[in-house]
């Protein structure tokens, strides 16, 4: 496995990589969710590349950039074991030179949910992903459905800017009790970890209501809130049932919808999402 630190090194390795290339962008501290993206990329492409970069630009001033978990040696070992061909691990200065002054902003879609809760977050995400796509030039990019708004925002950017790559969404990988794998889960104390399970239970409540025929979005949101309210350790930021594409809040569900939520547990902020009424909705 090649470990690439500079853009010229990536360009040179990319020239040598004939056939299709699938890219898995990450912030590292790998878990089973990341590895599912790697498997999908490896199985469908001649080459599977990954990136590890904790992107300061997508963290707000009071957010957890400094405490975001990091373990590069472990990440590299896991990637190697999983059959990744090359990993790009840039330094911050490689991505953002002192003169850096160009940003990518996706409008409207970023006004809501995570965008509203974390001003500037998506500008950081789209700027770094645009750069990574320009640097690596993959045929396909593998993104997790857990970060549902991020997936939609990046898809919008790729379409709007005619970036020649295909976005491939990958199902959320969960712990046995349903909690979505997240690098941030490592910060949860035992009681918090237990409480975090309510996030998935809330999404399941929406899913079950939907499957039973409920189409009133307020009723589904109330069902989610009722589940979350049972957990005193949870500080709910938002609960949403929105149009699957535009992410506008729905009153009645007449087309595919996305149920999503964000909550703080202690110092840890977690998000999760589930699609309602689309082919990829889980059946349970
Ligand atoms: P991150 O390292 O958290 O920035 O995530 C890198 C990629 O992994 C993103 O496309 C995420 O959506 C995806 N990802 C994170 N957690 C999961 C999960 N539990 N299941 C599937 N994909 C995930």
Short mmCIF file of C-alpha atoms in Angstrom, two decimals, residues 2-212:
data_model
loop_
_atom_site.label_atom_id
_atom_site.label_comp_id
_atom_site.label_asym_id
_atom_site.label_seq_id
_atom_site.Cartn_x
_atom_site.Cartn_y
_atom_site.Cartn_z
CA UNK A 2 1.35 3.39 -0.97
CA UNK A 3 1.25 6.18 1.60
CA UNK A 4 1.21 9.51 -0.17
CA UNK A 5 1.83 12.79 1.62
CA UNK A 6 2.16 15.33 -1.17
CA UNK A 7 0.09 16.33 -4.17
CA UNK A 8 2.91 15.61 -6.66
CA UNK A 9 3.20 12.11 -5.14
CA UNK A 10 -0.55 11.57 -5.63
CA UNK A 11 -0.39 12.84 -9.22
CA UNK A 12 2.51 10.49 -10.02
CA UNK A 13 0.80 7.45 -8.45
CA UNK A 14 -2.48 8.34 -10.15
CA UNK A 15 -0.79 8.34 -13.57
CA UNK A 16 0.34 4.78 -12.94
CA UNK A 17 -3.11 3.56 -11.84
CA UNK A 18 -4.80 2.29 -14.99
CA UNK A 19 -8.46 1.33 -14.96
CA UNK A 20 -11.15 2.52 -12.58
CA UNK A 21 -10.39 4.12 -9.24
CA UNK A 22 -12.74 4.31 -6.24
CA UNK A 23 -12.00 6.83 -3.48
CA UNK A 24 -12.98 6.67 0.20
CA UNK A 25 -12.47 10.06 1.87
CA UNK A 26 -12.25 9.91 5.69
CA UNK A 27 -11.13 11.83 8.74
CA UNK A 28 -9.54 8.64 10.06
CA UNK A 29 -10.03 6.80 13.36
CA UNK A 30 -11.53 4.03 11.31
CA UNK A 31 -14.48 1.86 12.25
CA UNK A 32 -16.71 -0.71 10.57
CA UNK A 33 -18.59 2.03 8.66
CA UNK A 34 -15.42 3.21 6.94
CA UNK A 35 -14.47 -0.38 6.16
CA UNK A 36 -17.82 -0.95 4.42
CA UNK A 37 -17.00 1.97 2.13
CA UNK A 38 -13.59 0.43 1.44
CA UNK A 39 -15.14 -2.93 0.57
CA UNK A 40 -17.63 -1.30 -1.79
CA UNK A 41 -14.85 0.71 -3.46
CA UNK A 42 -12.49 -2.26 -3.70
CA UNK A 43 -15.13 -4.61 -5.12
CA UNK A 44 -16.28 -2.26 -7.89
CA UNK A 45 -12.98 -0.72 -9.02
CA UNK A 46 -9.54 -1.71 -10.24
CA UNK A 47 -8.00 0.53 -7.59
CA UNK A 48 -9.20 1.52 -4.13
CA UNK A 49 -7.73 4.68 -2.63
CA UNK A 50 -8.52 6.41 0.63
CA UNK A 51 -7.72 9.73 2.25
CA UNK A 52 -7.21 10.56 5.92
CA UNK A 53 -7.49 14.25 6.71
CA UNK A 54 -9.07 15.91 9.73
CA UNK A 55 -10.27 19.00 7.92
CA UNK A 56 -10.07 22.02 10.24
CA UNK A 57 -12.19 24.04 7.79
CA UNK A 58 -15.35 22.05 8.57
CA UNK A 59 -15.10 22.50 12.35
CA UNK A 60 -16.57 25.57 14.06
CA UNK A 61 -14.49 27.55 16.58
CA UNK A 62 -16.10 25.85 19.57
CA UNK A 63 -16.22 22.40 18.01
CA UNK A 64 -14.07 19.34 18.56
CA UNK A 65 -11.24 19.71 16.03
CA UNK A 66 -8.58 19.43 18.73
CA UNK A 67 -10.15 16.46 20.49
CA UNK A 68 -11.30 14.62 17.33
CA UNK A 69 -9.87 11.09 17.76
CA UNK A 70 -6.79 10.31 15.70
CA UNK A 71 -4.69 7.13 15.27
CA UNK A 72 -2.92 7.14 11.92
CA UNK A 73 -0.77 3.99 12.42
CA UNK A 74 -3.89 1.97 13.24
CA UNK A 75 -5.78 3.50 10.29
CA UNK A 76 -2.99 2.62 7.88
CA UNK A 77 -2.82 -0.96 9.17
CA UNK A 78 -6.60 -1.36 8.76
CA UNK A 79 -6.54 0.08 5.25
CA UNK A 80 -3.66 -2.17 4.26
CA UNK A 81 -5.40 -5.25 5.65
CA UNK A 82 -8.57 -4.32 3.73
CA UNK A 83 -6.71 -4.14 0.44
CA UNK A 84 -6.51 -0.37 -0.07
CA UNK A 85 -3.93 0.43 -2.74
CA UNK A 86 -2.99 3.96 -1.72
CA UNK A 87 -3.76 6.40 1.10
CA UNK A 88 -3.37 10.15 0.76
CA UNK A 89 -2.49 11.69 4.13
CA UNK A 90 -1.86 15.38 3.52
CA UNK A 91 -0.54 17.87 6.05
CA UNK A 92 -2.84 20.81 6.76
CA UNK A 93 -0.38 23.12 4.95
CA UNK A 94 -0.58 20.94 1.83
CA UNK A 95 -4.34 21.42 1.62
CA UNK A 96 -4.48 25.03 2.82
CA UNK A 97 -1.46 27.11 1.90
CA UNK A 98 -1.00 30.49 3.58
CA UNK A 99 -2.55 32.23 0.53
CA UNK A 100 -5.56 29.88 0.35
CA UNK A 101 -8.70 31.93 -0.45
CA UNK A 102 -11.10 29.87 -2.61
CA UNK A 103 -14.15 28.13 -1.15
CA UNK A 104 -17.00 26.01 -2.50
CA UNK A 105 -20.47 26.84 -1.17
CA UNK A 106 -23.57 24.83 -1.92
CA UNK A 107 -26.59 27.06 -1.26
CA UNK A 108 -30.10 26.26 0.05
CA UNK A 109 -29.48 22.58 0.83
CA UNK A 110 -26.98 23.70 3.46
CA UNK A 111 -29.35 26.15 5.19
CA UNK A 112 -31.07 23.42 7.18
CA UNK A 113 -30.31 20.69 9.73
CA UNK A 114 -26.53 20.29 10.11
CA UNK A 115 -25.97 23.48 8.13
CA UNK A 116 -28.15 25.47 10.52
CA UNK A 117 -26.64 23.82 13.61
CA UNK A 118 -23.05 24.16 12.39
CA UNK A 119 -22.57 27.39 10.40
CA UNK A 120 -19.73 27.06 7.90
CA UNK A 121 -19.52 23.29 8.30
CA UNK A 122 -20.62 22.36 4.80
CA UNK A 123 -18.50 25.08 3.21
CA UNK A 124 -15.54 23.30 4.80
CA UNK A 125 -16.77 19.89 3.66
CA UNK A 126 -17.46 20.87 0.05
CA UNK A 127 -14.21 22.81 -0.24
CA UNK A 128 -12.08 19.91 0.96
CA UNK A 129 -13.99 17.27 -1.01
CA UNK A 130 -13.76 19.37 -4.18
CA UNK A 131 -10.00 19.64 -3.63
CA UNK A 132 -9.62 15.91 -2.94
CA UNK A 133 -11.60 15.08 -6.09
CA UNK A 134 -9.42 17.42 -8.14
CA UNK A 135 -6.25 15.96 -6.64
CA UNK A 136 -7.13 12.26 -6.92
CA UNK A 137 -9.59 12.33 -9.85
CA UNK A 138 -11.44 9.13 -8.92
CA UNK A 139 -14.09 7.51 -11.11
CA UNK A 140 -16.24 6.85 -8.06
CA UNK A 141 -16.46 8.30 -4.54
CA UNK A 142 -17.91 6.25 -1.67
CA UNK A 143 -19.91 8.12 0.98
CA UNK A 144 -21.92 6.87 3.96
CA UNK A 145 -25.67 7.38 4.25
CA UNK A 146 -25.33 8.16 7.97
CA UNK A 147 -24.10 11.62 7.02
CA UNK A 148 -27.25 12.05 4.97
CA UNK A 149 -27.09 15.78 4.37
CA UNK A 150 -23.38 15.63 3.56
CA UNK A 151 -24.12 12.99 0.92
CA UNK A 152 -26.79 15.21 -0.68
CA UNK A 153 -24.66 18.34 -0.50
CA UNK A 154 -21.68 16.63 -2.14
CA UNK A 155 -23.94 15.11 -4.80
CA UNK A 156 -25.28 18.62 -5.52
CA UNK A 157 -21.75 20.03 -5.77
CA UNK A 158 -20.62 17.27 -8.14
CA UNK A 159 -23.62 17.90 -10.39
CA UNK A 160 -23.44 21.69 -10.27
CA UNK A 161 -19.70 21.89 -10.90
CA UNK A 162 -19.68 19.03 -13.45
CA UNK A 163 -17.05 17.14 -11.53
CA UNK A 164 -16.41 13.95 -13.51
CA UNK A 165 -17.03 11.37 -10.81
CA UNK A 166 -19.90 9.20 -9.60
CA UNK A 167 -21.10 9.35 -6.00
CA UNK A 168 -21.84 5.90 -4.55
CA UNK A 169 -23.85 5.92 -1.28
CA UNK A 170 -23.16 3.11 1.21
CA UNK A 171 -25.58 1.87 3.90
CA UNK A 172 -24.99 2.89 7.50
CA UNK A 173 -23.13 0.26 9.51
CA UNK A 174 -24.46 -0.10 13.05
CA UNK A 175 -23.47 -1.65 16.35
CA UNK A 176 -25.60 -4.65 17.43
CA UNK A 177 -27.97 -2.34 19.36
CA UNK A 178 -28.41 -0.08 16.34
CA UNK A 179 -26.08 2.81 17.21
CA UNK A 180 -24.36 3.98 14.03
CA UNK A 181 -20.60 3.52 14.11
CA UNK A 182 -18.91 6.89 14.46
CA UNK A 183 -15.36 7.90 15.31
CA UNK A 184 -16.85 10.11 18.01
CA UNK A 185 -18.46 7.13 19.82
CA UNK A 186 -15.09 6.52 21.50
CA UNK A 187 -15.74 9.59 23.67
CA UNK A 188 -18.98 8.16 25.14
CA UNK A 189 -18.82 7.11 28.77
CA UNK A 190 -20.65 3.81 29.52
CA UNK A 191 -23.92 5.48 30.61
CA UNK A 192 -23.74 7.82 27.60
CA UNK A 193 -23.12 4.91 25.26
CA UNK A 194 -26.25 3.27 26.65
CA UNK A 195 -28.25 6.48 26.18
CA UNK A 196 -26.98 6.89 22.61
CA UNK A 197 -29.01 3.87 21.60
CA UNK A 198 -32.12 6.09 21.76
CA UNK A 199 -31.06 7.79 18.51
CA UNK A 200 -31.61 4.64 16.50
CA UNK A 201 -34.72 3.75 18.48
CA UNK A 202 -36.15 7.16 17.58
CA UNK A 203 -35.40 6.61 13.90
CA UNK A 204 -36.99 3.19 14.15
CA UNK A 205 -40.10 4.72 15.68
CA UNK A 206 -40.39 6.96 12.60
CA UNK A 207 -39.74 4.01 10.31
CA UNK A 208 -42.33 1.85 12.05
CA UNK A 209 -44.91 4.61 11.94
CA UNK A 210 -44.22 5.13 8.25
CA UNK A 211 -44.42 1.41 7.46
CA UNK A 212 -47.73 1.26 9.36
#
